[in-house]
Amino acid sequence: MIGLWDTTGNEVVKALAAERRSAGGVASGLALTLIAVVDEKRVREAEAAATIAASAHPCRLLIVVRSDVESQRSRLDAEIVVGGRLGPAEAAVLRMYGRLALHAESVVMPLLAPDVPVVSWWHSEPPEQIANDFLGVVADRRITDSAQAPDPVAALKQRAKDYAPGDTDLTWTRITLWRTLVASAFDTTSEQVVGATIVAPEKDPTAALMGGWLAARLGIVPVLEPTTEHPRMRSVELQCANGDCIKVTRDENTALFSRTGQADREMPLVRRPVGDELAEELRRLDPDQVYSEALGALAGLPHLESRPAHRVHVWKDPALAH
């Protein structure tokens, strides 16, 4: 590891190149550049998640920590790690202070790996408008996490208003196993679904997006049955036209799959670490149309996939927002 304190972007570029030469084959075959935007207190979380993701997708990891944007003095501190504790990744942890934090792209752009896609991931409350952050505008894929907002469901609806093809949210990734279990019910039936009930806390974003997915796929209006007895989505029940019911109920790391006229089955439904969720999203770098349809159904905004994929940076100074 190389530590650079009160340094410049040019020195960071040189240090990263020197570490790459020292690491040799460890740093070859990069699949993408991953830009992680995090708060100081969550840097270690982001590193742990990126280490898991990098084991499947060797990448250049640029962790951007914006600190004290109102400081009168701009400063850049950096840590360079190639291989080592972060696995098969080239990493630079960039701590930016003062006005430099508002122009992070001036440091980040020269560090992007050549000829590979760029993915930006906010391991923090997502921006209201991605176009306000140049680190989102430059990316081919943008990963937010609405669960980290004070009102996660409202944050998801804002993601729909601000959507452009290439956006995704880890809320969507968290219901992958749920969607797989529900979809598997239709492997052996063609019965029409006429209703759905979701039992979940009122502000659970996974339940809201699950409802959007069911609405987009089945053309129904799911009913949310609020609960305070469970911290997250508890069950999804589908009502069929012939009177049959299909229900998936979570219990710790398993799910009970029940269906009228059939024996109950216990299926795995594990809560995955953020690194596994991030790795799943990095498997595809094209727009996710199914996600856009589910998000649009949730927010009442159809045809999100037809919006332009290109964003133009809109400057916003957060220091003037108070």
Coordinates of C-alpha atoms in Angstrom, one line a residue:
M1 CA 0.0 0.0 0.0
I2 CA 1.1 3.5 -0.8
G3 CA -0.2 6.4 1.3
L4 CA -0.2 9.9 -0.1
W5 CA -1.1 12.9 2.1
D6 CA -1.9 16.4 0.9
T7 CA -1.1 15.2 -2.6
T8 CA -2.3 15.9 -6.2
G9 CA -4.2 13.9 -8.8
N10 CA -1.0 13.6 -10.9
E11 CA 0.9 12.0 -8.0
V12 CA -1.9 9.5 -7.5
V13 CA -1.7 8.5 -11.2
K14 CA 2.0 8.0 -10.9
A15 CA 1.7 6.0 -7.6
L16 CA -1.0 3.7 -9.1
A17 CA 1.2 3.0 -12.2
A18 CA 4.1 2.2 -9.9
E19 CA 2.0 -0.2 -7.8
R20 CA 0.7 -1.9 -11.0
R21 CA 4.3 -2.5 -12.2
S22 CA 5.2 -4.0 -8.8
A23 CA 2.1 -6.2 -8.7
G24 CA 2.6 -7.5 -12.2
G25 CA 0.0 -10.1 -13.2
V26 CA -2.3 -9.3 -10.3
A27 CA -3.4 -6.1 -12.0
S28 CA -4.0 -7.5 -15.5
G29 CA -7.4 -8.2 -17.2
L30 CA -9.5 -5.5 -15.6
A31 CA -13.2 -5.9 -16.5
L32 CA -14.4 -2.4 -15.5
T33 CA -13.8 0.7 -13.4
L34 CA -15.9 0.8 -10.2
I35 CA -16.4 4.3 -8.7
A36 CA -17.7 4.0 -5.1
V37 CA -19.0 7.2 -3.5
V38 CA -19.1 6.8 0.3
D39 CA -19.1 8.6 3.6
E40 CA -15.9 8.4 5.7
K41 CA -17.6 6.1 8.3
R42 CA -18.5 3.6 5.6
V43 CA -15.3 3.3 3.7
R44 CA -14.5 -0.1 5.3
E45 CA -17.9 -1.4 4.4
A46 CA -17.4 -0.3 0.8
E47 CA -14.0 -2.0 0.7
A48 CA -15.4 -5.2 2.1
A49 CA -18.3 -5.2 -0.5
A50 CA -15.9 -4.3 -3.4
T51 CA -13.5 -7.1 -2.4
I52 CA -16.4 -9.7 -2.8
A53 CA -17.5 -8.1 -6.1
A54 CA -13.9 -7.9 -7.4
S55 CA -13.4 -11.7 -6.9
A56 CA -15.9 -12.1 -9.7
H57 CA -15.2 -8.9 -11.7
P58 CA -11.5 -7.8 -11.4
C59 CA -11.7 -4.0 -11.5
R60 CA -10.1 -0.7 -10.8
L61 CA -11.8 0.5 -7.7
L62 CA -11.9 4.3 -7.0
I63 CA -13.4 5.0 -3.6
V64 CA -14.4 8.7 -3.4
V65 CA -14.8 10.2 0.1
R66 CA -16.1 13.8 0.0
S67 CA -15.3 15.4 3.3
D68 CA -16.1 18.9 4.6
V69 CA -17.0 20.6 1.3
E70 CA -17.3 23.9 3.1
S71 CA -13.6 23.9 4.2
Q72 CA -11.6 26.9 3.0
R73 CA -8.7 24.7 2.1
S74 CA -8.8 22.0 -0.5
R75 CA -6.8 18.8 0.1
L76 CA -6.4 15.3 -1.4
D77 CA -5.3 12.3 0.6
A78 CA -5.0 8.9 -1.1
E79 CA -4.3 5.3 -0.4
I80 CA -3.2 3.0 -3.3
V81 CA -3.7 -0.7 -3.0
V82 CA -3.1 -3.2 -5.7
G83 CA -4.0 -6.8 -4.8
G84 CA -3.5 -7.4 -1.1
R85 CA -6.5 -6.9 1.2
L86 CA -8.9 -6.0 -1.7
G87 CA -8.3 -9.1 -3.8
P88 CA -7.9 -8.9 -7.6
A89 CA -8.5 -5.1 -7.7
E90 CA -6.5 -2.0 -8.2
A91 CA -7.8 0.4 -5.6
A92 CA -7.4 4.1 -4.8
V93 CA -9.1 5.5 -1.7
L94 CA -9.5 9.2 -2.5
R95 CA -10.3 11.5 0.4
M96 CA -11.2 15.0 -0.8
Y97 CA -11.6 18.0 1.4
G98 CA -12.9 21.5 0.7
R99 CA -14.0 22.7 -2.8
L100 CA -12.0 19.8 -4.4
A101 CA -14.7 17.5 -3.2
L102 CA -17.2 19.3 -5.5
H103 CA -14.9 18.6 -8.5
A104 CA -14.0 15.0 -7.8
E105 CA -14.0 14.2 -11.5
S106 CA -10.8 16.3 -11.9
V107 CA -9.0 13.6 -9.8
V108 CA -11.1 10.5 -10.9
M109 CA -11.1 11.0 -14.7
P110 CA -7.3 10.4 -15.3
L111 CA -7.6 7.2 -13.1
L112 CA -10.3 5.5 -15.2
A113 CA -9.0 2.2 -16.6
P114 CA -8.8 2.5 -20.4
D115 CA -11.3 0.7 -22.8
V116 CA -13.5 -0.8 -20.1
P117 CA -17.0 0.2 -18.8
V118 CA -17.4 2.6 -15.9
V119 CA -19.9 1.8 -13.1
S120 CA -20.7 4.3 -10.3
W121 CA -22.1 3.1 -7.0
W122 CA -23.3 5.2 -4.2
H123 CA -22.8 3.4 -0.9
S124 CA -24.7 6.2 0.8
E125 CA -28.0 8.1 0.4
P126 CA -28.6 8.3 -3.3
P127 CA -28.4 11.7 -5.0
E128 CA -31.7 13.4 -5.8
Q129 CA -30.6 13.8 -9.4
I130 CA -27.8 11.8 -10.7
A131 CA -27.0 14.5 -13.3
N132 CA -25.9 16.7 -10.4
D133 CA -22.9 14.4 -9.8
F134 CA -20.4 14.1 -12.7
L135 CA -19.3 10.7 -11.3
G136 CA -22.8 9.4 -12.3
V137 CA -22.8 11.2 -15.7
V138 CA -19.6 9.6 -16.8
A139 CA -20.7 6.1 -15.9
D140 CA -22.2 3.4 -18.2
R141 CA -24.1 1.9 -15.2
R142 CA -25.2 3.6 -12.0
I143 CA -26.0 1.7 -8.8
T144 CA -27.9 3.4 -6.0
D145 CA -29.3 2.1 -2.7
S146 CA -32.6 3.6 -1.8
A147 CA -32.7 1.7 1.4
Q148 CA -30.2 4.1 2.8
A149 CA -32.5 7.1 2.4
P150 CA -34.6 8.4 5.3
D151 CA -37.8 7.4 3.3
P152 CA -36.7 4.5 1.1
V153 CA -40.0 4.2 -0.8
A154 CA -40.0 7.9 -1.6
A155 CA -36.4 7.5 -2.7
L156 CA -37.4 4.7 -5.1
K157 CA -40.1 6.9 -6.6
Q158 CA -37.4 9.6 -7.1
R159 CA -35.3 7.1 -8.9
A160 CA -38.1 6.6 -11.3
K161 CA -38.5 10.4 -11.9
D162 CA -34.8 10.6 -12.5
Y163 CA -34.4 7.4 -14.3
A164 CA -32.2 6.9 -17.4
P165 CA -31.4 3.5 -19.0
G166 CA -28.4 2.1 -17.2
D167 CA -29.7 3.0 -13.7
T168 CA -30.3 0.3 -11.1
D169 CA -30.8 0.1 -7.4
L170 CA -29.7 -2.6 -4.9
T171 CA -33.4 -2.8 -3.7
W172 CA -34.0 -4.6 -7.0
T173 CA -31.1 -7.0 -6.4
R174 CA -32.5 -7.8 -3.0
I175 CA -35.6 -9.3 -4.4
T176 CA -33.9 -11.5 -7.0
L177 CA -34.5 -14.6 -4.9
W178 CA -38.1 -13.6 -4.2
R179 CA -38.8 -13.0 -7.9
T180 CA -37.2 -16.4 -8.7
L181 CA -39.4 -18.2 -6.2
V182 CA -42.6 -16.5 -7.3
A183 CA -41.8 -17.0 -11.0
S184 CA -41.1 -20.7 -10.4
A185 CA -44.8 -21.2 -9.6
F186 CA -45.6 -20.7 -13.2
D187 CA -43.4 -23.5 -14.5
T188 CA -46.3 -25.9 -13.9
T189 CA -49.4 -23.7 -14.4
S190 CA -50.9 -21.3 -16.9
E191 CA -53.7 -20.0 -14.5
Q192 CA -54.3 -16.3 -14.7
V193 CA -53.4 -14.3 -11.5
V194 CA -56.1 -12.0 -10.5
G195 CA -54.7 -10.5 -7.3
A196 CA -51.7 -10.3 -5.0
T197 CA -51.1 -9.5 -1.3
I198 CA -47.7 -8.4 0.1
V199 CA -47.2 -8.5 3.8
A200 CA -44.4 -6.1 4.8
P201 CA -43.5 -2.9 6.8
E202 CA -45.1 0.1 5.2
K203 CA -41.7 1.7 4.2
D204 CA -40.0 -1.4 3.0
P205 CA -38.6 -0.6 -0.4
T206 CA -38.3 -4.3 -1.4
A207 CA -42.0 -4.7 -0.9
A208 CA -42.7 -1.6 -2.9
L209 CA -40.6 -2.8 -5.8
M210 CA -41.9 -6.3 -5.6
G211 CA -45.4 -4.8 -6.0
G212 CA -44.2 -2.8 -9.0
W213 CA -42.8 -6.0 -10.6
L214 CA -46.0 -7.9 -10.1
A215 CA -48.0 -5.1 -11.5
A216 CA -45.8 -4.8 -14.6
R217 CA -45.6 -8.5 -15.2
L218 CA -49.2 -9.6 -14.4
G219 CA -51.2 -6.5 -15.0
I220 CA -52.7 -6.5 -11.5
V221 CA -52.7 -4.0 -8.6
P222 CA -51.0 -5.7 -5.6
V223 CA -52.3 -5.0 -2.1
L224 CA -49.8 -4.1 0.6
E225 CA -50.8 -5.4 4.1
P226 CA -48.6 -3.4 6.5
T227 CA -47.0 -5.2 9.4
T228 CA -44.9 -4.0 12.4
E229 CA -44.1 -7.6 13.5
H230 CA -41.3 -8.1 10.9
P231 CA -38.4 -5.9 9.9
R232 CA -38.8 -6.5 6.2
M233 CA -41.0 -8.2 3.6
R234 CA -42.7 -11.2 5.1
S235 CA -44.8 -12.8 2.4
V236 CA -46.1 -12.6 -1.1
E237 CA -49.4 -14.3 -2.0
L238 CA -50.9 -14.6 -5.4
Q239 CA -54.6 -15.4 -6.0
C240 CA -55.5 -17.3 -9.2
A241 CA -58.7 -17.1 -11.3
N242 CA -59.5 -20.8 -10.4
G243 CA -59.3 -20.1 -6.7
D244 CA -55.8 -21.4 -6.1
C245 CA -53.4 -19.5 -3.9
I246 CA -49.6 -19.4 -4.2
K247 CA -47.7 -18.1 -1.2
V248 CA -44.0 -17.5 -0.4
T249 CA -43.4 -16.8 3.3
R250 CA -39.9 -15.8 4.6
D251 CA -38.6 -17.3 7.8
E252 CA -35.0 -16.3 8.7
N253 CA -32.9 -17.7 5.8
T254 CA -35.6 -19.9 4.3
A255 CA -38.9 -19.5 2.6
L256 CA -42.0 -21.7 2.8
F257 CA -43.5 -22.2 -0.6
S258 CA -47.2 -23.2 -0.4
R259 CA -49.7 -23.8 -3.1
T260 CA -53.3 -25.0 -3.1
G261 CA -53.5 -28.8 -3.5
Q262 CA -49.7 -29.4 -3.1
A263 CA -47.4 -30.1 -0.3
D264 CA -45.5 -27.2 1.2
R265 CA -41.8 -26.9 0.3
E266 CA -39.0 -25.2 2.1
M267 CA -36.7 -23.2 -0.1
P268 CA -33.5 -21.1 0.6
L269 CA -34.0 -17.4 0.9
V270 CA -30.7 -16.1 2.3
R271 CA -30.1 -12.4 3.1
R272 CA -26.9 -11.7 1.1
P273 CA -24.1 -9.4 1.9
V274 CA -23.8 -6.1 -0.1
G275 CA -20.8 -7.5 -1.9
D276 CA -22.8 -10.3 -3.4
E277 CA -25.6 -7.9 -4.4
L278 CA -23.0 -5.6 -6.0
A279 CA -21.4 -8.5 -7.9
E280 CA -24.8 -9.5 -9.3
E281 CA -25.4 -6.0 -10.7
L282 CA -21.9 -6.0 -12.2
R283 CA -22.7 -9.1 -14.3
R284 CA -24.7 -7.0 -16.7
L285 CA -23.7 -3.6 -18.1
D286 CA -26.6 -3.1 -20.4
P287 CA -29.9 -1.4 -19.3
D288 CA -32.2 -3.6 -17.3
Q289 CA -35.6 -3.3 -18.9
V290 CA -37.4 -5.5 -16.4
Y291 CA -36.2 -3.3 -13.6
S292 CA -37.3 -0.1 -15.4
E293 CA -40.8 -1.6 -16.0
A294 CA -41.1 -2.5 -12.3
L295 CA -39.8 0.9 -11.2
G296 CA -42.2 2.6 -13.6
A297 CA -45.2 0.6 -12.4
L298 CA -44.3 1.5 -8.8
A299 CA -44.2 5.2 -9.5
G300 CA -46.9 5.4 -12.1
L301 CA -44.4 6.4 -14.8
P302 CA -44.6 4.1 -17.8
H303 CA -42.0 3.7 -20.6
L304 CA -38.9 4.6 -18.6
E305 CA -36.8 2.5 -20.9
S306 CA -37.6 4.8 -23.8
R307 CA -35.8 7.8 -22.1
P308 CA -32.4 8.9 -23.4
A309 CA -29.5 7.0 -21.8
H310 CA -27.2 10.0 -22.0
R311 CA -27.1 12.6 -19.2
V312 CA -25.7 16.1 -19.2
H313 CA -24.0 17.3 -16.0
V314 CA -26.1 19.9 -14.1
W315 CA -23.9 21.8 -11.7
K316 CA -25.2 22.1 -8.1
D317 CA -23.2 23.4 -5.2
P318 CA -24.4 21.6 -2.0
A319 CA -22.7 24.3 0.1
L320 CA -25.3 26.7 -1.1
A321 CA -28.2 24.5 -0.3
H322 CA -28.4 25.5 3.4

